[in-house]
PDB file of C-alpha atoms in Angstrom:
ATOM      1  CA  UNK N   1     188.313   5.351 151.144  1.00  0.00           C
ATOM      2  CA  UNK N   2     185.783   6.510 148.545  1.00  0.00           C
ATOM      3  CA  UNK N   3     182.105   6.837 149.405  1.00  0.00           C
ATOM      4  CA  UNK N   4     181.276   4.043 146.929  1.00  0.00           C
ATOM      5  CA  UNK N   5     183.540   1.694 148.870  1.00  0.00           C
ATOM      6  CA  UNK N   6     181.644   2.469 152.094  1.00  0.00           C
ATOM      7  CA  UNK N   7     178.222   1.524 150.724  1.00  0.00           C
ATOM      8  CA  UNK N   8     176.267  -1.053 152.635  1.00  0.00           C
ATOM      9  CA  UNK N   9     175.205  -4.164 150.725  1.00  0.00           C
ATOM     10  CA  UNK N  10     171.800  -2.881 149.693  1.00  0.00           C
ATOM     11  CA  UNK N  11     173.136   0.496 148.532  1.00  0.00           C
ATOM     12  CA  UNK N  12     175.798  -1.258 146.452  1.00  0.00           C
ATOM     13  CA  UNK N  13     173.348  -3.698 144.873  1.00  0.00           C
ATOM     14  CA  UNK N  14     170.822  -0.929 144.164  1.00  0.00           C
ATOM     15  CA  UNK N  15     173.576   1.168 142.558  1.00  0.00           C
ATOM     16  CA  UNK N  16     174.325  -1.824 140.318  1.00  0.00           C
ATOM     17  CA  UNK N  17     170.632  -2.012 139.414  1.00  0.00           C
ATOM     18  CA  UNK N  18     170.536   1.676 138.467  1.00  0.00           C
ATOM     19  CA  UNK N  19     173.702   1.373 136.376  1.00  0.00           C
ATOM     20  CA  UNK N  20     172.323  -1.571 134.404  1.00  0.00           C
ATOM     21  CA  UNK N  21     168.976   0.187 133.896  1.00  0.00           C
ATOM     22  CA  UNK N  22     170.880   3.139 132.424  1.00  0.00           C
ATOM     23  CA  UNK N  23     172.896   0.824 130.161  1.00  0.00           C
ATOM     24  CA  UNK N  24     169.704  -0.813 128.881  1.00  0.00           C
ATOM     25  CA  UNK N  25     168.294   2.655 128.125  1.00  0.00           C
ATOM     26  CA  UNK N  26     171.503   3.552 126.266  1.00  0.00           C
ATOM     27  CA  UNK N  27     171.269   0.318 124.261  1.00  0.00           C
ATOM     28  CA  UNK N  28     167.653   1.058 123.370  1.00  0.00           C
ATOM     29  CA  UNK N  29     168.528   4.481 121.958  1.00  0.00           C
ATOM     30  CA  UNK N  30     171.882   3.524 120.421  1.00  0.00           C
ATOM     31  CA  UNK N  31     172.421   3.419 116.706  1.00  0.00           C
ATOM     32  CA  UNK N  32     175.239   1.639 114.985  1.00  0.00           C
ATOM     33  CA  UNK N  33     176.244  -1.959 115.460  1.00  0.00           C
ATOM     34  CA  UNK N  34     179.570  -1.262 117.143  1.00  0.00           C
ATOM     35  CA  UNK N  35     177.947   1.073 119.714  1.00  0.00           C
ATOM     36  CA  UNK N  36     175.224  -1.481 120.482  1.00  0.00           C
ATOM     37  CA  UNK N  37     177.808  -4.242 120.848  1.00  0.00           C
ATOM     38  CA  UNK N  38     179.923  -2.122 123.225  1.00  0.00           C
ATOM     39  CA  UNK N  39     176.904  -1.333 125.425  1.00  0.00           C
ATOM     40  CA  UNK N  40     175.665  -4.949 125.353  1.00  0.00           C
ATOM     41  CA  UNK N  41     179.119  -6.161 126.414  1.00  0.00           C
ATOM     42  CA  UNK N  42     179.089  -3.739 129.323  1.00  0.00           C
ATOM     43  CA  UNK N  43     175.599  -4.922 130.316  1.00  0.00           C
ATOM     44  CA  UNK N  44     176.775  -8.536 130.214  1.00  0.00           C
ATOM     45  CA  UNK N  45     179.849  -7.783 132.334  1.00  0.00           C
ATOM     46  CA  UNK N  46     177.862  -5.820 134.922  1.00  0.00           C
ATOM     47  CA  UNK N  47     175.142  -8.470 135.206  1.00  0.00           C
ATOM     48  CA  UNK N  48     177.585 -11.379 135.337  1.00  0.00           C
ATOM     49  CA  UNK N  49     179.520  -9.784 138.196  1.00  0.00           C
ATOM     50  CA  UNK N  50     176.339  -8.678 139.981  1.00  0.00           C
ATOM     51  CA  UNK N  51     174.785 -12.144 139.827  1.00  0.00           C
ATOM     52  CA  UNK N  52     177.997 -13.753 141.006  1.00  0.00           C
ATOM     53  CA  UNK N  53     178.425 -11.516 144.050  1.00  0.00           C
ATOM     54  CA  UNK N  54     174.782 -11.973 144.988  1.00  0.00           C
ATOM     55  CA  UNK N  55     175.054 -15.759 144.684  1.00  0.00           C
ATOM     56  CA  UNK N  56     178.403 -16.032 146.478  1.00  0.00           C
ATOM     57  CA  UNK N  57     177.834 -13.506 149.267  1.00  0.00           C
ATOM     58  CA  UNK N  58     174.421 -11.849 149.534  1.00  0.00           C
ATOM     59  CA  UNK N  59     172.006 -14.744 149.065  1.00  0.00           C
ATOM     60  CA  UNK N  60     173.882 -17.079 151.440  1.00  0.00           C
ATOM     61  CA  UNK N  61     173.766 -14.317 154.076  1.00  0.00           C
ATOM     62  CA  UNK N  62     169.996 -14.143 153.570  1.00  0.00           C
ATOM     63  CA  UNK N  63     169.386 -17.902 153.938  1.00  0.00           C
ATOM     64  CA  UNK N  64     167.011 -18.535 156.834  1.00  0.00           C
ATOM     65  CA  UNK N  65     166.308 -14.823 157.213  1.00  0.00           C
ATOM     66  CA  UNK N  66     164.387 -14.106 154.000  1.00  0.00           C
ATOM     67  CA  UNK N  67     161.475 -16.042 152.503  1.00  0.00           C
ATOM     68  CA  UNK N  68     162.950 -19.164 150.933  1.00  0.00           C
ATOM     69  CA  UNK N  69     160.794 -18.799 147.808  1.00  0.00           C
ATOM     70  CA  UNK N  70     162.289 -15.360 147.093  1.00  0.00           C
ATOM     71  CA  UNK N  71     165.812 -16.750 147.197  1.00  0.00           C
ATOM     72  CA  UNK N  72     164.906 -19.740 145.020  1.00  0.00           C
ATOM     73  CA  UNK N  73     163.212 -17.486 142.465  1.00  0.00           C
ATOM     74  CA  UNK N  74     166.251 -15.209 142.420  1.00  0.00           C
ATOM     75  CA  UNK N  75     168.549 -18.124 141.555  1.00  0.00           C
ATOM     76  CA  UNK N  76     166.224 -19.214 138.737  1.00  0.00           C
ATOM     77  CA  UNK N  77     166.002 -15.643 137.436  1.00  0.00           C
ATOM     78  CA  UNK N  78     169.798 -15.393 137.490  1.00  0.00           C
ATOM     79  CA  UNK N  79     170.092 -18.644 135.558  1.00  0.00           C
ATOM     80  CA  UNK N  80     167.728 -17.385 132.869  1.00  0.00           C
ATOM     81  CA  UNK N  81     169.757 -14.181 132.599  1.00  0.00           C
ATOM     82  CA  UNK N  82     173.023 -16.152 132.382  1.00  0.00           C
ATOM     83  CA  UNK N  83     171.736 -18.109 129.401  1.00  0.00           C
ATOM     84  CA  UNK N  84     170.747 -14.920 127.565  1.00  0.00           C
ATOM     85  CA  UNK N  85     174.055 -13.264 128.491  1.00  0.00           C
ATOM     86  CA  UNK N  86     175.963 -16.225 127.022  1.00  0.00           C
ATOM     87  CA  UNK N  87     173.908 -16.010 123.818  1.00  0.00           C
ATOM     88  CA  UNK N  88     174.410 -12.247 123.540  1.00  0.00           C
ATOM     89  CA  UNK N  89     178.141 -12.637 124.113  1.00  0.00           C
ATOM     90  CA  UNK N  90     178.373 -15.445 121.557  1.00  0.00           C
ATOM     91  CA  UNK N  91     176.519 -13.438 118.928  1.00  0.00           C
ATOM     92  CA  UNK N  92     176.733  -9.942 117.623  1.00  0.00           C
ATOM     93  CA  UNK N  93     174.568  -7.010 116.609  1.00  0.00           C
ATOM     94  CA  UNK N  94     174.290  -8.402 113.102  1.00  0.00           C
ATOM     95  CA  UNK N  95     172.467 -11.487 114.383  1.00  0.00           C
ATOM     96  CA  UNK N  96     168.747 -11.678 113.688  1.00  0.00           C
ATOM     97  CA  UNK N  97     167.722 -11.951 117.375  1.00  0.00           C
ATOM     98  CA  UNK N  98     170.466  -9.859 119.002  1.00  0.00           C
ATOM     99  CA  UNK N  99     168.343  -6.802 119.866  1.00  0.00           C
ATOM    100  CA  UNK N 100     165.455  -9.041 120.933  1.00  0.00           C
ATOM    101  CA  UNK N 101     167.709 -10.980 123.327  1.00  0.00           C
ATOM    102  CA  UNK N 102     168.958  -7.760 124.910  1.00  0.00           C
ATOM    103  CA  UNK N 103     165.349  -6.521 125.215  1.00  0.00           C
ATOM    104  CA  UNK N 104     164.172  -9.758 126.871  1.00  0.00           C
ATOM    105  CA  UNK N 105     167.180  -9.680 129.203  1.00  0.00           C
ATOM    106  CA  UNK N 106     166.209  -6.110 130.123  1.00  0.00           C
ATOM    107  CA  UNK N 107     162.648  -7.194 130.912  1.00  0.00           C
ATOM    108  CA  UNK N 108     163.835 -10.149 133.000  1.00  0.00           C
ATOM    109  CA  UNK N 109     166.209  -7.954 134.965  1.00  0.00           C
ATOM    110  CA  UNK N 110     163.489  -5.348 135.501  1.00  0.00           C
ATOM    111  CA  UNK N 111     161.290  -8.035 137.096  1.00  0.00           C
ATOM    112  CA  UNK N 112     164.186  -9.393 139.166  1.00  0.00           C
ATOM    113  CA  UNK N 113     165.062  -5.915 140.473  1.00  0.00           C
ATOM    114  CA  UNK N 114     161.436  -5.327 141.418  1.00  0.00           C
ATOM    115  CA  UNK N 115     161.400  -8.574 143.437  1.00  0.00           C
ATOM    116  CA  UNK N 116     164.542  -7.584 145.326  1.00  0.00           C
ATOM    117  CA  UNK N 117     163.605  -3.953 145.930  1.00  0.00           C
ATOM    118  CA  UNK N 118     159.885  -4.152 146.870  1.00  0.00           C
ATOM    119  CA  UNK N 119     159.380  -1.851 149.830  1.00  0.00           C
ATOM    120  CA  UNK N 120     157.943  -4.221 152.415  1.00  0.00           C
ATOM    121  CA  UNK N 121     158.160  -7.767 151.156  1.00  0.00           C
ATOM    122  CA  UNK N 122     161.203  -7.563 148.868  1.00  0.00           C
ATOM    123  CA  UNK N 123     164.381  -9.463 149.573  1.00  0.00           C
ATOM    124  CA  UNK N 124     166.348  -6.347 150.528  1.00  0.00           C
ATOM    125  CA  UNK N 125     163.676  -5.191 152.958  1.00  0.00           C
ATOM    126  CA  UNK N 126     163.348  -8.628 154.537  1.00  0.00           C
ATOM    127  CA  UNK N 127     167.127  -8.962 154.912  1.00  0.00           C
ATOM    128  CA  UNK N 128     167.459  -5.554 156.537  1.00  0.00           C
ATOM    129  CA  UNK N 129     164.560  -6.254 158.945  1.00  0.00           C
ATOM    130  CA  UNK N 130     166.099  -9.626 159.827  1.00  0.00           C
ATOM    131  CA  UNK N 131     169.254  -7.898 161.027  1.00  0.00           C
ATOM    132  CA  UNK N 132     171.674  -8.984 158.304  1.00  0.00           C
ATOM    133  CA  UNK N 133     174.902  -6.965 158.759  1.00  0.00           C
ATOM    134  CA  UNK N 134     174.680  -4.842 155.621  1.00  0.00           C
ATOM    135  CA  UNK N 135     177.871  -2.879 156.336  1.00  0.00           C
ATOM    136  CA  UNK N 136     180.060  -5.978 156.560  1.00  0.00           C
ATOM    137  CA  UNK N 137     178.320  -7.504 153.542  1.00  0.00           C
ATOM    138  CA  UNK N 138     178.843  -4.289 151.596  1.00  0.00           C
ATOM    139  CA  UNK N 139     182.600  -4.500 152.171  1.00  0.00           C
ATOM    140  CA  UNK N 140     182.675  -8.139 151.052  1.00  0.00           C
ATOM    141  CA  UNK N 141     180.558  -7.409 147.979  1.00  0.00           C
ATOM    142  CA  UNK N 142     182.715  -4.408 146.964  1.00  0.00           C
ATOM    143  CA  UNK N 143     185.970  -6.365 147.289  1.00  0.00           C
ATOM    144  CA  UNK N 144     184.674  -9.345 145.321  1.00  0.00           C
ATOM    145  CA  UNK N 145     183.095  -7.095 142.686  1.00  0.00           C
ATOM    146  CA  UNK N 146     186.363  -5.234 142.106  1.00  0.00           C
ATOM    147  CA  UNK N 147     188.236  -8.547 141.828  1.00  0.00           C
ATOM    148  CA  UNK N 148     185.751 -10.029 139.332  1.00  0.00           C
ATOM    149  CA  UNK N 149     185.587  -6.922 137.137  1.00  0.00           C
ATOM    150  CA  UNK N 150     189.371  -6.858 136.840  1.00  0.00           C
ATOM    151  CA  UNK N 151     189.472 -10.583 136.024  1.00  0.00           C
ATOM    152  CA  UNK N 152     186.673 -10.520 133.456  1.00  0.00           C
ATOM    153  CA  UNK N 153     187.982  -7.395 131.732  1.00  0.00           C
ATOM    154  CA  UNK N 154     191.325  -9.174 131.342  1.00  0.00           C
ATOM    155  CA  UNK N 155     190.118 -12.703 130.518  1.00  0.00           C
ATOM    156  CA  UNK N 156     186.575 -12.254 129.192  1.00  0.00           C
ATOM    157  CA  UNK N 157     183.376 -13.555 130.739  1.00  0.00           C
ATOM    158  CA  UNK N 158     183.316 -17.150 131.960  1.00  0.00           C
ATOM    159  CA  UNK N 159     180.930 -19.788 130.675  1.00  0.00           C
ATOM    160  CA  UNK N 160     177.741 -19.458 132.707  1.00  0.00           C
ATOM    161  CA  UNK N 161     177.377 -21.625 135.781  1.00  0.00           C
ATOM    162  CA  UNK N 162     173.732 -22.143 136.567  1.00  0.00           C
ATOM    163  CA  UNK N 163     172.466 -23.148 139.979  1.00  0.00           C
ATOM    164  CA  UNK N 164     169.072 -24.501 138.961  1.00  0.00           C
ATOM    165  CA  UNK N 165     169.121 -25.773 135.380  1.00  0.00           C
ATOM    166  CA  UNK N 166     169.043 -29.486 134.831  1.00  0.00           C
ATOM    167  CA  UNK N 167     169.637 -31.261 131.546  1.00  0.00           C
ATOM    168  CA  UNK N 168     166.345 -31.823 129.771  1.00  0.00           C
ATOM    169  CA  UNK N 169     165.698 -35.340 128.571  1.00  0.00           C
ATOM    170  CA  UNK N 170     163.410 -35.889 125.649  1.00  0.00           C
TER     171      UNK N 170
END
């Protein structure tokens, strides 16, 4: 078994965060529409899978053990990211707002990561202090992540499923 497969939940999720931060930096310095589109697609895949494994496995394991407001905010932040991801995927680097959407997504993710990783009061810290079994969760997250990446690389990203958005009535 590879070392990456033995990561506990927090190590796996933090590794995802670092990978996406690096991809955003690559996008920022990239030139050429095809290169930007390739990097943006990778960002969208990574974030879609990351959000899904957090929502399916990590956040439910944290329910009742982490401040409820942190979990609610995380779902809302994910939903905002999903909307931007869908717009980025539907568009292309020739679109007027393409780079701006990727930049705003980067800023939203930066804030979200900060909320999860804060040293004392962050979600990861609270979950670890509450005794959540990070080793078992890490195995579940890794297996689901591998499954989703294979599926989405073969079939493309799914339409976003938001947990908190409601239809606006005017």
